[in-house]
Amino acid sequence: MTLPVVHVLFVDDDEDDYILTRELLTRPGLTTRYELHWCPHYEEARQALGGGEFDLCLLDYRLGVRTGLELLEETRGLHQRPPVILLTGQGDPSVDLAAMQAGAVEYLIKSELTAEGLDRAIRYALERRKNEERLRRDRDLIGRIMETSPVGIVVTDRLGRVTFANARAEQVLGGNRGAGAVIPHLSEWPLLNAESGAAHAPGVTLKQALETGRPVHDLRGLWDDGQRRLIVSINAAPLMDPAGGIEGLVVTVDDITERVHLEERLRQSQRMKSIGQLAAGVAHDINNVLTVIQGHAELLREAIPSGRPEERSVRQICAAADRAARFVRQLLLFSRKQVVQFKRLDLGQVLHNLAPMLSRLLGEDIHLELDCTESIPPIDADLGMIEQVILNLAVNARDAMPRGGQLRLATSLVSVQEAEVVRRSAPRPGAYVCLTVTDTGCGMDAATLARIFEPFFSTKETGKGTGLGLATVYGIVKQHQGWIEVTSQVGLGSTFRVYLPAASGPAGVSQDTEFQRRPRGRRQESILVVEDEPDLRELVQEVLLACQYTVYTAATGLEALGLWDRIGGGVDLLLTDVVMPQGIDGHELAERLRQRKPDLRVIYTSGYSGSLAGRQLQLRDGWFLPKPYRPGVLARVIRACLDSPIGAPPPPDLDSVLIEAGGRLTAPEACGSASEAHAAASSRSDQ
């Protein structure tokens, strides 16, 4: 077995002592093999002690005119000095004490030396040095951890006085005021309740932790020192002395302002998503009912001669149904279940086109200012929906300025970097066109600001707003892959910033179309209507029969397949709801029937476009007609579909009512025109 080797520097001006010591350290039975290097001179020894070549030094007290104590003092600051054992000819307590104070690890009397005793003393000295090195490394590591910790660490004494604060704590609690900036006593920390803003609550909790020794976990407080307001997370635990008493407090602090804001955005997003899902489901069912109401009301209006007293009542029914349909479309816009007709638009041109209408809408006591940056990219958006966003925001601003003021609409180009995506709630980095709407109105407090996009939330008195104006804006912007930022202060007005993805290429031109006539069918054309709502199915059948089509009806996909077999497949067009009971939806039904008749034309219909979610409908699959629709619209669309080649897109004059399944989805008629957006904004803007 090979013994470990220890290199020993022996400093003594007496060679006999060197020989004697060498003999002791080479006797058999020792646990270590020693290599002894003799150094008789003071200066030579001083240099050797700083060279880092030796594991231990045996130092004689007498070195000619100098002493070993002097050498100890002179080399005290050398980082590489090995452990030193002082040797002397006679015991002297004062020399022993002085040696220990100078850094010697042991003090031995030469006349009492034995091989085992010297071996043991050396081993203890080396072990002590290892422990000291380990402790030094641990302390150095702890110190570096404390200073580089991403969390602020503060230590106080028993009275709450700050005795230590790391760099992060000074940054969080002291701002940019440099080292020592942390307020020196816990009782003086400017902590407020993060929820209510009341004073003392977090500070009292820390005081109690210092008194009782009870730890504090994730205490959130508002730090307000007059220069900065930030939300901090505080954890604290008692610092115990060896006897188990409370010696002080260890406090960690972290600035969580950004995290709290992100959590609030997440909660708001989840809340809006839940409300949107509810709104979409309600709108789907209501659209079926509205289609029946609108259809029969229009049929009645056509049947009643002009001038009859009943004509006014029927017109009122039609008008009420139209208002209800607009209301439902706003629900769908908020829930992002409404479909969008994407066209390339110049946002500045849209603002200039709306300026005359906005001036009339705002009134003479509100000054309208347009500031449209030239040469900014266009956007891919639905013209009617973007007009509705502008009008709703303008009406919202008008209502915030009952005594007049100024409304400024501006456009600009903003570049969002990767690091800003989460903070700004942007869907992705890139270029965005920003619409800024600034008013000089009454402004909003924080509580109102947190709820402005919730549907049915309104600060108006009962009967003067449904609370859907800004909810609709929110839904439209989200549906266009954008986001909204709002800043407001009571008495100083509000600023809404709408960000929409920038597009490349020139802006296009939008056209809107109204339908006035109901085209009729041609001889022997037949239509299969599949609709699970009985009243709506009967209405559609009545309308199409009046247009001289042969009409077959079914309530489910299974019933439609059986009916197809009975009539031998003699059908020219399938008009089917997308979502139906009994396991076969409209898309699957169309696929099965197309296998039997490849040239079958298909028109899908549904109460909201969310029924198309997740379906990869191709152009050949058919067209999409959203509910509610009027009899004249239905007749026109069916006639156009029958006259178009299989797989052809809808003609341009149907853009305002039809949705091309699988292509760029287009918007229903009610959202396609500025006039209807104006009406909706005037009657339903929320705040």
XYZ file of C-alpha atoms in Angstrom:
687
model
C 0.000 0.000 0.000
C 1.445 3.344 -1.011
C 1.325 5.980 1.743
C 0.396 9.562 0.913
C 3.354 11.955 0.695
C 3.467 15.192 2.684
C 6.085 17.805 1.777
C 7.338 19.528 4.945
C 9.404 22.694 5.116
C 11.637 22.543 8.211
C 12.873 26.019 9.218
C 15.638 25.827 11.872
C 19.210 27.165 12.048
C 20.361 24.053 13.949
C 21.193 21.099 11.697
C 21.060 18.650 14.614
C 17.432 19.524 15.203
C 16.779 18.910 11.495
C 18.424 15.454 11.678
C 16.513 14.543 14.824
C 13.185 15.607 13.332
C 13.911 13.773 10.078
C 14.576 10.608 12.086
C 11.251 10.966 13.913
C 9.307 11.399 10.681
C 10.885 8.423 8.945
C 10.248 5.818 11.637
C 8.123 2.842 10.621
C 4.446 2.657 11.612
C 3.540 6.224 10.661
C 0.385 6.791 8.616
C 2.074 9.176 6.202
C 5.353 9.376 4.297
C 7.094 12.691 4.898
C 9.623 14.453 2.692
C 11.506 17.009 4.771
C 13.197 20.080 3.225
C 15.619 21.904 5.500
C 15.778 25.690 5.345
C 18.225 27.274 7.875
C 17.960 30.909 6.793
C 15.219 33.452 7.546
C 15.030 35.098 4.099
C 15.114 31.782 2.297
C 12.320 30.525 4.554
C 10.216 33.632 3.915
C 10.375 33.059 0.163
C 9.698 29.339 0.494
C 6.557 29.952 2.580
C 5.038 31.962 -0.262
C 5.956 29.567 -3.055
C 3.140 27.095 -2.590
C 5.453 24.060 -2.813
C 4.960 22.694 0.719
C 2.029 21.136 2.551
C 3.225 22.161 6.058
C 5.951 24.126 7.822
C 7.772 23.185 11.064
C 9.156 26.519 12.319
C 11.685 26.941 15.103
C 11.153 29.829 17.490
C 14.856 30.815 17.423
C 16.311 31.794 14.022
C 19.572 33.510 14.861
C 18.865 37.184 15.468
C 15.291 36.771 14.250
C 12.439 34.692 15.598
C 9.810 32.395 14.180
C 7.139 34.749 15.497
C 8.514 37.502 13.284
C 8.413 35.181 10.283
C 4.812 34.256 11.113
C 3.794 37.917 11.296
C 5.670 38.788 8.111
C 4.070 36.025 6.074
C 0.573 36.264 7.575
C -0.904 37.772 4.393
C 0.557 35.201 1.981
C -2.325 33.336 0.354
C -0.260 30.179 -0.309
C 1.374 29.946 3.129
C 0.987 26.373 4.412
C -0.101 25.520 7.976
C 2.696 26.355 10.432
C 3.590 24.469 13.642
C 5.899 26.471 15.938
C 8.686 24.549 17.700
C 10.473 25.869 20.782
C 13.045 24.616 23.261
C 10.923 25.374 26.328
C 7.287 26.041 27.097
C 6.284 29.690 27.407
C 2.540 30.537 27.518
C 3.131 34.031 26.164
C 4.985 32.638 23.135
C 2.243 30.040 22.667
C -0.428 32.751 22.652
C 1.556 35.005 20.343
C 2.080 32.098 17.928
C -1.619 31.321 17.801
C -2.415 35.000 17.209
C 0.138 35.123 14.389
C -1.535 32.198 12.617
C 0.298 29.089 13.850
C -1.895 26.011 14.040
C 0.050 24.331 16.854
C 2.785 24.991 19.402
C 5.173 22.077 20.324
C 8.100 21.749 22.727
C 11.118 20.072 21.118
C 12.119 18.048 24.187
C 8.692 16.432 24.306
C 8.520 15.434 20.644
C 7.820 11.823 19.708
C 7.303 10.279 16.303
C 3.645 9.492 17.003
C 2.965 12.882 18.589
C 4.575 14.832 15.746
C 2.760 12.669 13.165
C -0.537 13.286 14.923
C 0.060 17.052 15.184
C 0.891 17.271 11.473
C -2.202 15.277 10.496
C -4.414 17.493 12.679
C -2.850 20.635 11.202
C -3.429 19.407 7.654
C -7.024 18.381 8.430
C -7.660 21.735 10.027
C -6.330 23.485 6.944
C -8.638 21.364 4.725
C -11.601 22.282 6.896
C -10.652 25.946 6.823
C -10.333 25.820 3.032
C -13.690 24.071 2.729
C -15.271 26.643 5.013
C -13.665 29.463 3.061
C -14.953 28.051 -0.233
C -18.416 27.583 1.251
C -18.448 31.139 2.561
C -17.200 32.424 -0.769
C -19.883 30.424 -2.586
C -22.597 31.667 -0.224
C -21.370 35.220 -0.681
C -21.427 34.936 -4.453
C -24.868 33.317 -4.351
C -26.167 36.136 -2.179
C -24.757 38.802 -4.475
C -25.819 37.196 -7.745
C -29.216 35.981 -6.521
C -32.086 37.076 -8.801
C -34.129 37.591 -5.626
C -33.448 40.363 -3.145
C -32.183 39.165 0.254
C -32.323 41.328 3.379
C -31.165 40.348 6.871
C -32.219 42.250 9.999
C -31.311 42.038 13.651
C -33.697 41.376 16.527
C -34.922 44.975 16.457
C -35.687 45.007 12.724
C -32.599 46.959 11.702
C -31.172 45.994 8.312
C -27.719 44.441 8.698
C -27.302 43.054 5.182
C -28.871 43.607 1.772
C -27.649 42.024 -1.441
C -27.397 43.799 -4.776
C -30.831 42.689 -5.981
C -32.477 43.946 -2.784
C -30.806 47.320 -3.222
C -32.012 47.397 -6.828
C -35.629 46.493 -5.956
C -36.022 48.481 -2.749
C -33.529 51.251 -3.369
C -34.004 51.893 -7.075
C -30.966 53.410 -8.772
C -29.633 55.126 -5.676
C -26.655 52.817 -5.284
C -25.289 50.686 -2.466
C -26.779 51.163 0.992
C -30.003 52.504 -0.478
C -32.274 50.046 1.334
C -34.285 51.792 4.048
C -32.459 50.793 7.265
C -35.418 49.664 9.410
C -38.327 47.339 8.634
C -40.796 49.652 10.354
C -39.922 52.425 7.876
C -40.503 50.396 4.709
C -43.225 52.115 2.602
C -45.357 48.994 2.133
C -49.064 49.213 1.330
C -51.668 46.530 0.855
C -51.416 45.420 -2.782
C -55.203 45.034 -3.127
C -56.641 47.971 -1.209
C -53.693 50.341 -1.024
C -54.105 50.607 2.764
C -50.981 51.268 4.786
C -49.139 49.075 7.303
C -50.669 45.643 6.580
C -47.511 44.044 5.070
C -45.254 45.868 7.549
C -47.293 44.642 10.493
C -46.986 41.067 9.210
C -43.177 41.340 9.057
C -43.105 42.759 12.575
C -45.178 39.841 13.804
C -42.814 37.400 12.088
C -39.901 38.999 13.937
C -41.725 38.759 17.262
C -43.262 35.286 16.952
C -40.847 33.491 14.641
C -43.695 32.516 12.327
C -42.548 32.450 8.669
C -44.208 34.631 6.016
C -44.939 33.150 2.591
C -45.642 35.110 -0.616
C -46.824 38.289 1.064
C -47.695 40.745 -1.694
C -47.313 44.414 -1.004
C -47.279 47.700 -2.886
C -43.920 49.462 -2.469
C -44.506 53.203 -2.771
C -41.497 55.335 -1.777
C -42.730 58.440 -3.562
C -40.582 57.803 -6.625
C -41.662 54.314 -7.659
C -44.745 52.147 -7.260
C -44.149 48.447 -7.695
C -45.676 45.219 -6.464
C -43.283 43.090 -4.423
C -43.463 39.505 -3.202
C -42.061 39.067 0.300
C -41.032 35.909 2.118
C -39.534 35.964 5.597
C -38.170 33.451 8.105
C -36.645 33.945 11.563
C -32.862 33.804 11.937
C -32.242 31.592 14.965
C -29.230 31.692 17.317
C -27.574 28.462 18.606
C -29.775 28.538 21.695
C -32.972 28.583 19.611
C -33.796 32.232 20.171
C -34.777 34.698 17.453
C -31.705 36.610 16.383
C -33.222 38.429 13.449
C -35.136 37.997 10.237
C -34.167 36.827 6.741
C -36.394 38.531 4.156
C -36.541 37.877 0.418
C -38.090 40.478 -1.879
C -38.818 40.348 -5.580
C -40.372 42.812 -7.993
C -43.391 40.965 -9.438
C -45.107 43.958 -11.027
C -44.802 42.568 -14.552
C -45.837 39.081 -13.431
C -48.946 40.387 -11.681
C -49.930 42.312 -14.800
C -49.448 39.191 -16.936
C -51.519 37.126 -14.476
C -54.280 39.706 -14.649
C -54.188 39.618 -18.450
C -54.424 35.828 -18.353
C -57.392 35.914 -15.986
C -59.059 38.540 -18.140
C -58.420 36.476 -21.265
C -59.840 33.338 -19.655
C -62.888 35.249 -18.407
C -63.479 36.759 -21.842
C -63.065 33.356 -23.470
C -65.679 31.802 -21.173
C -68.128 34.620 -21.774
C -67.418 34.393 -25.501
C -68.208 30.681 -25.572
C -71.478 31.348 -23.775
C -72.315 34.214 -26.128
C -71.577 32.090 -29.204
C -73.826 29.273 -28.004
C -76.678 31.659 -27.231
C -76.255 33.433 -30.575
C -76.365 30.142 -32.466
C -79.796 29.258 -31.085
C -81.168 32.778 -31.401
C -80.099 32.974 -35.049
C -82.300 29.984 -35.868
C -85.271 31.730 -34.255
C -84.465 35.053 -35.937
C -84.291 33.403 -39.342
C -87.851 32.140 -38.838
C -89.078 35.518 -37.562
C -87.424 37.499 -40.338
C -88.572 35.054 -42.998
C -92.235 34.968 -42.036
C -92.306 38.722 -41.409
C -90.981 39.349 -44.910
C -93.483 36.940 -46.394
C -96.282 38.763 -44.543
C -95.036 42.138 -45.725
C -95.099 40.948 -49.318
C -98.602 39.502 -48.887
C -100.214 42.604 -47.302
C -101.295 45.271 -49.805
C -99.677 48.655 -49.413
C -101.632 51.059 -47.217
C -103.301 48.451 -45.017
C -103.143 49.086 -41.229
C -101.405 45.741 -40.726
C -98.480 46.839 -42.884
C -97.068 49.088 -40.159
C -97.116 46.277 -37.578
C -95.314 43.917 -39.948
C -92.682 46.552 -40.696
C -92.146 47.005 -36.947
C -91.659 43.244 -36.596
C -89.101 43.288 -39.414
C -87.273 46.250 -37.892
C -87.201 44.616 -34.451
C -85.866 41.382 -35.954
C -83.152 43.357 -37.753
C -82.118 45.033 -34.483
C -82.018 41.656 -32.759
C -79.904 40.244 -35.596
C -77.414 43.107 -35.204
C -77.299 42.462 -31.465
C -76.540 38.767 -32.044
C -73.846 39.645 -34.577
C -72.185 41.792 -31.939
C -72.189 38.800 -29.600
C -70.561 36.740 -32.326
C -67.994 39.444 -33.008
C -67.079 39.543 -29.328
C -66.842 35.754 -29.117
C -64.809 35.672 -32.363
C -67.319 33.286 -33.927
C -68.285 35.768 -36.640
C -66.630 35.367 -40.015
C -64.380 37.917 -41.621
C -64.122 39.055 -45.236
C -60.418 39.788 -45.513
C -59.505 42.494 -47.986
C -56.395 44.614 -48.306
C -57.220 48.023 -46.840
C -55.482 51.353 -46.394
C -56.396 52.263 -42.818
C -55.748 55.950 -43.428
C -58.090 55.932 -46.416
C -60.749 54.194 -44.315
C -60.464 56.986 -41.729
C -60.742 59.714 -44.369
C -63.803 58.016 -45.877
C -65.471 57.871 -42.458
C -64.546 61.445 -41.463
C -67.803 63.092 -42.673
C -69.914 60.512 -40.847
C -67.755 60.835 -37.720
C -68.171 64.620 -37.718
C -71.962 64.286 -37.796
C -71.832 61.554 -35.178
C -69.674 63.545 -32.749
C -71.534 66.838 -33.015
C -70.351 70.417 -33.297
C -68.855 70.632 -29.777
C -66.253 67.911 -30.412
C -63.320 68.714 -32.687
C -62.177 65.795 -34.856
C -58.505 65.603 -35.815
C -57.042 63.067 -38.247
C -53.316 62.363 -38.295
C -52.666 59.580 -40.808
C -49.023 58.704 -41.376
C -48.217 58.422 -45.054
C -46.607 55.376 -46.631
C -47.576 52.885 -43.950
C -48.388 49.332 -45.101
C -52.005 48.231 -45.646
C -53.812 45.704 -43.460
C -55.730 42.542 -44.306
C -59.099 43.178 -42.681
C -62.865 43.212 -43.059
C -63.877 46.733 -44.084
C -67.210 46.687 -42.275
C -65.684 45.389 -39.082
C -62.843 47.931 -39.102
C -65.395 50.697 -39.698
C -67.367 49.380 -36.739
C -64.248 49.445 -34.542
C -63.632 53.084 -35.468
C -67.261 54.094 -35.005
C -67.644 52.306 -31.676
C -64.468 53.887 -30.322
C -65.604 57.285 -31.583
C -69.024 56.937 -29.933
C -67.344 55.757 -26.732
C -65.168 58.893 -26.803
C -68.173 61.128 -27.571
C -70.045 59.810 -24.531
C -66.975 60.519 -22.378
C -67.054 64.216 -23.489
C -70.609 65.438 -22.732
C -69.387 69.057 -22.675
C -67.310 68.770 -25.816
C -63.638 68.250 -26.369
C -61.199 66.880 -28.897
C -60.998 63.471 -30.562
C -57.776 62.561 -32.328
C -57.484 59.588 -34.695
C -53.958 58.705 -35.808
C -52.197 55.897 -37.647
C -48.606 54.761 -37.309
C -46.336 51.804 -37.993
C -44.999 49.887 -34.979
C -42.384 47.129 -34.930
C -42.775 44.537 -32.159
C -39.601 42.686 -31.211
C -39.420 39.113 -29.902
C -38.732 40.326 -26.351
C -41.894 42.478 -26.386
C -44.376 39.818 -27.516
C -45.454 38.589 -24.060
C -45.448 42.018 -22.433
C -47.622 43.555 -25.150
C -49.871 40.492 -25.678
C -48.899 40.463 -29.345
C -49.564 37.215 -31.241
C -46.125 37.306 -32.857
C -43.213 39.701 -33.526
C -43.319 41.827 -36.657
C -44.772 45.004 -38.123
C -48.163 46.293 -36.969
C -50.313 49.221 -38.043
C -51.469 51.129 -34.971
C -54.748 53.066 -34.809
C -54.645 55.528 -31.916
C -57.901 57.036 -30.635
C -57.382 59.771 -28.033
C -60.079 61.836 -26.325
C -60.045 64.623 -23.748
C -62.984 63.181 -21.833
C -63.626 62.219 -18.241
C -61.263 59.231 -18.238
C -61.608 55.997 -16.278
C -60.398 54.695 -12.938
C -58.518 51.407 -12.571
C -61.633 49.407 -11.632
C -63.512 50.548 -14.751
C -60.445 50.069 -16.944
C -60.212 46.429 -15.873
C -63.748 45.668 -17.121
C -64.297 47.820 -20.193
C -64.154 44.916 -22.653
C -66.566 42.699 -20.733
C -69.875 42.267 -22.594
C -72.863 43.962 -20.933
C -70.621 46.065 -18.690
C -71.607 49.714 -18.950
C -71.103 52.861 -16.931
C -74.205 54.419 -18.443
C -77.537 54.600 -16.705
C -80.033 51.814 -17.272
C -81.562 51.820 -20.737
C -78.814 53.858 -22.401
C -76.388 51.127 -23.349
C -76.182 47.379 -23.683
C -72.477 47.221 -22.871
C -71.501 45.595 -26.163
C -69.710 48.436 -27.942
C -66.183 47.873 -26.618
C -66.772 44.141 -26.272
C -67.482 44.124 -29.997
C -64.296 46.105 -30.650
C -62.341 43.594 -28.587
C -63.789 40.645 -30.514
C -63.149 42.207 -33.921
C -59.547 43.090 -33.109
C -58.811 39.638 -31.717
C -60.396 38.070 -34.797
C -57.994 40.123 -36.918
C -54.975 38.763 -34.955
C -54.443 42.090 -33.212
C -54.674 43.475 -29.697
C -55.704 46.632 -27.851
C -53.837 48.733 -25.297
C -55.732 51.275 -23.201
C -54.423 54.045 -20.968
C -56.701 56.363 -19.033
C -56.724 58.651 -16.045
C -59.716 60.226 -14.369
C -60.155 63.776 -15.622
C -57.423 63.489 -18.267
C -59.083 61.423 -20.994
C -58.369 58.034 -22.537
C -56.228 56.595 -25.308
C -57.068 53.386 -27.169
C -54.340 51.843 -29.326
C -55.490 49.166 -31.766
C -52.690 47.072 -33.295
C -53.365 45.146 -36.516
C -50.809 43.084 -38.481
C -49.295 44.969 -41.396
C -49.650 43.405 -44.857
C -47.558 43.727 -47.989
C -48.871 44.856 -51.355
C -51.340 47.553 -52.431
C -54.726 48.110 -50.809
C -57.833 46.949 -52.651
C -61.320 48.328 -53.123
C -64.393 47.035 -51.301
C -67.934 46.866 -52.645
C -71.181 46.212 -50.802
C -74.306 44.763 -52.389
C -77.954 44.727 -51.339
C -80.529 42.260 -52.667
C -83.916 43.453 -53.834
C -85.433 40.689 -55.944
C -86.138 37.014 -55.400
C -85.134 34.912 -58.442
C -87.201 31.849 -59.241
C -86.225 28.309 -60.008
C -86.276 26.640 -63.384
C -88.310 23.643 -64.406
C -87.519 20.344 -62.619
C -84.755 21.770 -60.350
C -84.858 20.048 -56.951
C -83.358 20.945 -53.590
C -82.780 18.792 -50.482
C -83.106 20.889 -47.296
C -81.593 19.350 -44.136
C -82.331 21.401 -40.996
C -83.010 20.135 -37.470
C -85.023 23.235 -36.430
C -88.660 22.433 -37.487
C -89.910 26.036 -37.844
C -86.905 27.043 -39.914
C -87.166 23.934 -42.072
C -90.826 24.732 -42.843
C -89.983 28.356 -43.669
C -87.217 27.387 -46.094
C -89.513 24.868 -47.742
C -92.246 27.484 -48.133
C -89.857 30.029 -49.658
C -88.335 27.574 -52.123
C -91.695 26.152 -53.148
C -92.821 29.707 -53.876
C -89.763 30.039 -56.107
C -90.990 26.969 -58.054
C -88.316 24.508 -56.891
C -89.020 20.891 -56.039
C -88.201 20.667 -52.336
C -87.366 17.652 -50.157
C -86.815 18.129 -46.406
C -85.100 16.109 -43.665
C -84.385 16.815 -39.990
C -81.132 14.831 -39.678
C -78.323 13.469 -41.785
C -79.573 9.893 -41.372
C -83.055 10.914 -42.499
C -81.556 12.728 -45.506
C -79.619 9.619 -46.589
C -82.782 7.513 -46.415
C -84.758 10.137 -48.342
C -82.043 10.282 -51.026
C -82.330 6.544 -51.581
C -86.142 6.738 -51.840
C -86.142 9.518 -54.461
C -83.320 7.931 -56.438
C -80.831 10.789 -55.989
C -82.727 13.239 -58.156
C -81.446 16.341 -56.328
C -79.575 19.300 -57.831
C -78.566 21.137 -54.659
C -78.084 20.272 -50.967
C -78.882 23.017 -48.437
C -77.741 21.678 -45.070
C -77.079 22.890 -41.560
C -73.506 22.158 -40.448
C -74.162 20.939 -36.892
C -76.893 18.319 -36.597
C -77.840 15.520 -34.190
C -77.501 11.720 -34.544
C -73.811 11.677 -35.462
C -73.857 12.853 -39.085
C -73.120 16.545 -39.568
C -73.592 18.591 -42.704
C -70.053 18.113 -43.976
C -70.161 14.310 -43.643
C -73.603 14.237 -45.258
C -72.326 16.250 -48.225
C -69.322 13.932 -48.630
C -71.521 10.822 -48.672
C -73.965 12.305 -51.157
C -71.150 13.541 -53.396
C -69.848 10.003 -53.595
C -73.194 9.096 -55.123
C -73.528 12.249 -57.210
C -70.214 14.082 -57.832
C -71.868 17.113 -59.477
C -74.107 17.828 -56.456
C -73.980 21.483 -55.446
C -73.812 22.218 -51.695
C -74.662 25.249 -49.568
C -73.818 25.004 -45.862
C -75.630 27.157 -43.308
C -75.142 27.718 -39.590
C -75.840 30.148 -36.781
C -72.142 30.964 -36.410
C -68.934 30.254 -38.242
C -67.514 28.427 -35.228
C -69.264 25.341 -36.581
C -66.617 25.287 -39.311
C -63.772 25.187 -36.777
C -61.315 22.394 -37.399
C -62.872 21.413 -40.764
C -60.647 21.565 -43.823
C -63.404 22.427 -46.270
C -62.138 22.827 -49.820
C -63.538 25.117 -52.509
C -65.366 22.203 -54.162
C -67.210 21.524 -50.871
C -69.607 24.379 -51.404
C -70.608 27.797 -50.175
C -71.523 28.955 -46.680
C -74.628 31.061 -45.898
C -74.729 32.413 -42.340
C -77.927 32.675 -40.331
C -80.096 34.652 -40.042
C -80.912 35.197 -43.705
C -83.969 36.663 -45.431
C -86.061 34.773 -48.007
C -84.822 37.008 -50.813
C -81.208 36.374 -49.863
C -81.780 32.621 -49.707
C -83.424 32.572 -53.138
C -80.657 34.664 -54.679
C -77.863 32.501 -53.274
C -79.491 29.241 -54.368
C -80.049 30.577 -57.870
C -76.402 31.733 -58.110
C -75.098 28.387 -56.838
C -77.176 26.426 -59.363
C -75.976 28.693 -62.179
C -72.269 28.468 -61.206
C -69.935 25.649 -62.316
C -69.073 22.952 -59.778
C -66.192 24.168 -57.580
C -66.508 27.800 -58.676
C -66.308 30.522 -56.006
C -69.314 32.745 -55.334
C -69.678 35.712 -57.681
C -68.409 39.061 -56.355
C -71.916 40.469 -55.866
C -72.512 37.856 -53.152
C -69.528 38.899 -51.015
C -71.693 40.682 -48.451
C -73.786 37.608 -47.591
C -71.862 34.493 -48.557
C -68.887 32.746 -47.037
C -66.732 30.646 -49.305
C -65.999 27.508 -47.312
C -62.291 26.756 -47.142
C -61.180 30.056 -48.692
C -60.703 33.451 -47.070
C -63.930 33.611 -45.105
C -66.205 36.530 -45.931
C -68.416 38.580 -43.684
C -72.205 38.411 -43.439
C -74.205 41.275 -44.885
C -74.878 43.025 -41.609
C -71.240 43.692 -40.883
C -70.282 44.686 -44.384
C -71.413 48.299 -44.543
C -70.440 51.409 -42.681
C -74.075 52.457 -42.341
C -74.995 49.385 -40.339
C -71.817 49.644 -38.281
C -72.792 53.256 -37.626
C -76.235 52.217 -36.488
C -74.832 49.529 -34.208
C -72.233 51.876 -32.763
C -74.785 54.636 -32.178
C -77.219 52.399 -30.369
C -74.895 49.941 -28.602
C -71.581 51.568 -27.695
C -70.981 50.639 -24.126
C -68.885 52.968 -22.020
